[in-house]
C-alpha positions as a Python dict, from the first residue, in 0.01 Angstrom:
ca = {
    (1, 'X'): (0, 0, 0),
    (2, 'X'): (283, 249, 85),
    (3, 'X'): (453, 180, -253),
    (4, 'X'): (129, 222, -435),
    (5, 'X'): (44, 548, -269),
    (6, 'X'): (403, 679, -366),
    (7, 'X'): (327, 581, -730),
    (8, 'X'): (585, 314, -720),
    (9, 'X'): (363, 33, -841),
    (10, 'X'): (40, 12, -1023),
    (11, 'X'): (-286, -158, -920),
    (12, 'X'): (-219, -438, -1165),
    (13, 'X'): (127, -505, -1040),
    (14, 'X'): (241, -839, -892),
    (15, 'X'): (441, -835, -570),
    (16, 'X'): (664, -1093, -410),
    (17, 'X'): (779, -1007, -59),
    (18, 'X'): (1099, -1141, 69),
    (19, 'X'): (1193, -1082, 442),
    (20, 'X'): (1543, -949, 504),
    (21, 'X'): (1633, -881, 873),
    (22, 'X'): (1779, -524, 936),
    (23, 'X'): (1806, -289, 1232),
    (24, 'X'): (1513, -94, 1137),
    (25, 'X'): (1253, 2, 1407),
    (26, 'X'): (1007, -236, 1252),
    (27, 'X'): (1237, -522, 1302),
    (28, 'X'): (1237, -631, 939),
    (29, 'X'): (1273, -466, 599),
    (30, 'X'): (1055, -621, 320),
    (31, 'X'): (1200, -591, -29),
    (32, 'X'): (934, -567, -300),
    (33, 'X'): (1013, -693, -639),
    (34, 'X'): (750, -543, -867),
    (35, 'X'): (682, -644, -1219),
    (36, 'X'): (380, -615, -1456),
    (37, 'X'): (278, -790, -1763),
    (38, 'X'): (292, -556, -2075),
    (39, 'X'): (285, -237, -1876),
    (40, 'X'): (617, -150, -1706),
    (41, 'X'): (890, -284, -1505),
    (42, 'X'): (986, -96, -1187),
    (43, 'X'): (1297, -83, -976),
    (44, 'X'): (1326, -249, -636),
    (45, 'X'): (1202, -51, -337),
    (46, 'X'): (1235, -120, 28),
    (47, 'X'): (900, -101, 202),
    (48, 'X'): (894, -117, 594),
    (49, 'X'): (591, -286, 717),
    (50, 'X'): (424, -272, 1069),
    (51, 'X'): (596, -483, 1328),
    (52, 'X'): (280, -691, 1373),
    (53, 'X'): (341, -841, 1027),
    (54, 'X'): (702, -930, 1103),
    (55, 'X'): (604, -1214, 1344),
    (56, 'X'): (491, -1446, 1071),
    (57, 'X'): (717, -1745, 1022),
    (58, 'X'): (947, -1716, 726),
    (59, 'X'): (885, -1538, 406),
    (60, 'X'): (555, -1538, 248),
    (61, 'X'): (668, -1737, -60),
    (62, 'X'): (785, -2031, 163),
    (63, 'X'): (499, -2023, 414),
    (64, 'X'): (282, -2202, 158),
    (65, 'X'): (541, -2481, 135),
    (66, 'X'): (515, -2567, 494),
    (67, 'X'): (761, -2365, 665),
    (68, 'X'): (553, -2298, 949),
    (69, 'X'): (484, -2675, 1004),
    (70, 'X'): (858, -2749, 989),
    (71, 'X'): (911, -2485, 1258),
    (72, 'X'): (632, -2630, 1464),
    (73, 'X'): (760, -2983, 1434),
    (74, 'X'): (1109, -2868, 1524),
    (75, 'X'): (976, -2749, 1873),
    (76, 'X'): (1075, -2985, 2159),
    (77, 'X'): (782, -3204, 2252),
    (78, 'X'): (551, -3117, 1968),
    (79, 'X'): (611, -3409, 1753),
    (80, 'X'): (542, -3663, 2033),
    (81, 'X'): (231, -3463, 2137),
    (82, 'X'): (113, -3466, 1769),
    (83, 'X'): (165, -3846, 1737),
    (84, 'X'): (-18, -3914, 2077),
    (85, 'X'): (-298, -3674, 2003),
    (86, 'X'): (-385, -3799, 1649),
    (87, 'X'): (-360, -4160, 1786),
    (88, 'X'): (-632, -4067, 2040),
    (89, 'X'): (-828, -3911, 1750),
    (90, 'X'): (-811, -4245, 1569),
    (91, 'X'): (-950, -4426, 1872),
    (92, 'X'): (-1234, -4179, 1891),
    (93, 'X'): (-1335, -4225, 1531),
    (94, 'X'): (-1330, -4601, 1558),
    (95, 'X'): (-1540, -4589, 1877),
    (96, 'X'): (-1795, -4310, 1791),
    (97, 'X'): (-2049, -4518, 1599),
    (98, 'X'): (-2001, -4844, 1804),
    (99, 'X'): (-2209, -4702, 2106),
    (100, 'X'): (-2522, -4707, 1903),
    (101, 'X'): (-2455, -5014, 1712),
    (102, 'X'): (-2405, -5203, 2030),
    (103, 'X'): (-2733, -5076, 2169),
    (104, 'X'): (-2913, -5167, 1845),
    (105, 'X'): (-2756, -5513, 1832),
    (106, 'X'): (-2864, -5575, 2200),
    (107, 'X'): (-3214, -5427, 2192),
    (108, 'X'): (-3315, -5429, 1822),
    (109, 'X'): (-3457, -5081, 1883),
    (110, 'X'): (-3357, -4784, 1661),
    (111, 'X'): (-3501, -4538, 1921),
    (112, 'X'): (-3268, -4667, 2194),
    (113, 'X'): (-2982, -4672, 1954),
    (114, 'X'): (-3050, -4308, 1863),
    (115, 'X'): (-3092, -4226, 2235),
    (116, 'X'): (-2730, -4321, 2273),
    (117, 'X'): (-2616, -4017, 2090),
    (118, 'X'): (-2832, -3793, 2316),
    (119, 'X'): (-2650, -3923, 2622),
    (120, 'X'): (-2317, -3856, 2453),
    (121, 'X'): (-2399, -3494, 2366),
    (122, 'X'): (-2575, -3420, 2701),
    (123, 'X'): (-2258, -3305, 2880),
    (124, 'X'): (-2226, -3024, 2617),
    (125, 'X'): (-2497, -2848, 2816),
    (126, 'X'): (-2269, -2792, 3107),
    (127, 'X'): (-1966, -2720, 2892),
    (128, 'X'): (-1971, -2337, 2975),
    (129, 'X'): (-1960, -2424, 3345),
    (130, 'X'): (-1633, -2630, 3302),
    (131, 'X'): (-1458, -2357, 3110),
    (132, 'X'): (-1317, -2177, 3431),
    (133, 'X'): (-1208, -2482, 3618),
    (134, 'X'): (-1025, -2606, 3311),
    (135, 'X'): (-846, -2284, 3263),
    (136, 'X'): (-724, -2282, 3611),
    (137, 'X'): (-593, -2639, 3596),
    (138, 'X'): (-242, -2735, 3505),
    (139, 'X'): (-240, -2851, 3152),
    (140, 'X'): (-22, -3151, 3154),
    (141, 'X'): (-163, -3313, 3459),
    (142, 'X'): (-518, -3239, 3331),
    (143, 'X'): (-427, -3416, 2991),
    (144, 'X'): (-245, -3711, 3166),
    (145, 'X'): (-524, -3796, 3424),
    (146, 'X'): (-802, -3706, 3187),
    (147, 'X'): (-669, -3959, 2935),
    (148, 'X'): (-615, -4225, 3191),
    (149, 'X'): (-960, -4169, 3328),
    (150, 'X'): (-1096, -4195, 2982),
    (151, 'X'): (-932, -4528, 2925),
    (152, 'X'): (-1063, -4650, 3256),
    (153, 'X'): (-1421, -4541, 3198),
    (154, 'X'): (-1438, -4770, 2888),
    (155, 'X'): (-1358, -5084, 3081),
    (156, 'X'): (-1727, -5137, 3210),
    (157, 'X'): (-1824, -5195, 2850),
    (158, 'X'): (-1639, -5533, 2869),
    (159, 'X'): (-1908, -5658, 3115),
    (160, 'X'): (-2193, -5585, 2855),
    (161, 'X'): (-2366, -5912, 2774),
    (162, 'X'): (-2739, -5852, 2696),
    (163, 'X'): (-3016, -5595, 2670),
    (164, 'X'): (-3021, -5558, 3049),
    (165, 'X'): (-2671, -5412, 3029),
    (166, 'X'): (-2769, -5120, 2791),
    (167, 'X'): (-2753, -4878, 3087),
    (168, 'X'): (-2380, -4947, 3108),
    (169, 'X'): (-2336, -4834, 2750),
    (170, 'X'): (-2531, -4508, 2817),
    (171, 'X'): (-2334, -4419, 3134),
    (172, 'X'): (-2016, -4464, 2946),
    (173, 'X'): (-2152, -4243, 2664),
    (174, 'X'): (-2221, -3972, 2903),
    (175, 'X'): (-1855, -3989, 3053),
    (176, 'X'): (-1733, -3992, 2693),
    (177, 'X'): (-1912, -3672, 2633),
    (178, 'X'): (-1727, -3510, 2924),
    (179, 'X'): (-1409, -3647, 2785),
    (180, 'X'): (-1490, -3472, 2450),
    (181, 'X'): (-1514, -3135, 2648),
    (182, 'X'): (-1216, -3157, 2889),
    (183, 'X'): (-944, -3310, 2676),
    (184, 'X'): (-962, -3083, 2376),
    (185, 'X'): (-971, -2771, 2603),
    (186, 'X'): (-658, -2901, 2789),
    (187, 'X'): (-485, -2970, 2458),
    (188, 'X'): (-548, -2621, 2326),
    (189, 'X'): (-398, -2473, 2646),
    (190, 'X'): (-90, -2699, 2627),
    (191, 'X'): (-35, -2609, 2263),
    (192, 'X'): (-34, -2232, 2362),
    (193, 'X'): (234, -2304, 2626),
    (194, 'X'): (442, -2518, 2393),
    (195, 'X'): (438, -2307, 2062),
    (196, 'X'): (464, -1939, 1984),
    (197, 'X'): (155, -1770, 1864),
    (198, 'X'): (248, -1763, 1499),
    (199, 'X'): (275, -2143, 1483),
    (200, 'X'): (-50, -2216, 1658),
    (201, 'X'): (-268, -2189, 1348),
    (202, 'X'): (-67, -2441, 1145),
    (203, 'X'): (-29, -2681, 1444),
    (204, 'X'): (-412, -2690, 1496),
    (205, 'X'): (-474, -2712, 1131),
    (206, 'X'): (-245, -3016, 1092),
    (207, 'X'): (-429, -3192, 1372),
    (208, 'X'): (-771, -3104, 1229),
    (209, 'X'): (-663, -3239, 885),
    (210, 'X'): (-566, -3580, 1046),
    (211, 'X'): (-897, -3580, 1244),
    (212, 'X'): (-1110, -3530, 944),
    (213, 'X'): (-923, -3807, 760),
    (214, 'X'): (-971, -4050, 1045),
    (215, 'X'): (-1354, -3967, 1027),
    (216, 'X'): (-1357, -4123, 677),
    (217, 'X'): (-1198, -4446, 770),
    (218, 'X'): (-1248, -4486, 1145),
    (219, 'X'): (-1620, -4559, 1161),
    (220, 'X'): (-1574, -4834, 896),
    (221, 'X'): (-1301, -5002, 1091),
    (222, 'X'): (-1494, -4969, 1415),
    (223, 'X'): (-1795, -5131, 1253),
    (224, 'X'): (-1582, -5412, 1127),
    (225, 'X'): (-1421, -5482, 1454),
    (226, 'X'): (-1761, -5473, 1620),
    (227, 'X'): (-1907, -5734, 1384),
    (228, 'X'): (-1609, -5957, 1438),
    (229, 'X'): (-1560, -5924, 1810),
    (230, 'X'): (-1891, -5802, 1950),
    (231, 'X'): (-1734, -5485, 2066),
    (232, 'X'): (-1445, -5579, 2307),
    (233, 'X'): (-1181, -5522, 2047),
    (234, 'X'): (-1307, -5172, 1978),
    (235, 'X'): (-1311, -5102, 2358),
    (236, 'X'): (-944, -5210, 2384),
    (237, 'X'): (-831, -5015, 2079),
    (238, 'X'): (-991, -4690, 2204),
    (239, 'X'): (-857, -4750, 2567),
    (240, 'X'): (-513, -4800, 2425),
    (241, 'X'): (-541, -4480, 2220),
    (242, 'X'): (-616, -4284, 2541),
    (243, 'X'): (-315, -4432, 2715),
    (244, 'X'): (-93, -4330, 2424),
    (245, 'X'): (-231, -3979, 2442),
    (246, 'X'): (-132, -3954, 2812),
    (247, 'X'): (238, -4045, 2738),
    (248, 'X'): (363, -3697, 2648),
    (249, 'X'): (263, -3571, 2988),
    (250, 'X'): (550, -3775, 3136),
    (251, 'X'): (804, -3567, 2952),
    (252, 'X'): (908, -3197, 2999),
    (253, 'X'): (761, -2928, 2783),
    (254, 'X'): (976, -2618, 2699),
    (255, 'X'): (759, -2316, 2711),
    (256, 'X'): (716, -2113, 2389),
    (257, 'X'): (968, -1831, 2333),
    (258, 'X'): (825, -1498, 2274),
}
């Protein structure tokens, strides 16, 4: 904008910005290489930009090639956290539909199978009340014990035998709903402590991409395991994924550098 107002470039110019560190007050000096197709060719100009823009990771041309993600995975502890968290996401995707499938198989009732999802989302009604306690809690112990408790809460499902045990599935579904609230909140807080602000978007985006991918294949795998094992294998897979997610809490996390 500064260059355009000064008459250096036209509205149709193409700009490539390359960051070059200098001792200017803004912290960085951005060199603009300006060229146009069939109109004119302009000399290079140095355009200082506001300091808020200098906190981005790397130059703009390389950012699209994954520079931010490389910087995120270079942070101590993040690769392990990424593997553990995505493993837990896989377990969730495998287990998600099995609750209602299990109820349907035991009772033959579509209504009771649908009611299972109601019990699972019921804890979301009290989610706003849990925000303050979660914010005050220490992130790593919250994630460690939250994942361990989530693995333990699945064990009663191994006792399900007939339609009279459907209540066990519903109780576990309610507890699973609370896990969906507490664990992601604790993870977001830990990421803020582990990564600088400019890397958070890319780190979260990478996890969400993996999560959406698991949603495509996880339910199919869960349905197949349920058909082969009557549910106990799915329970063990999901419980194991929670235990893997608790593992990074045993190590040390280096705070993000400002």
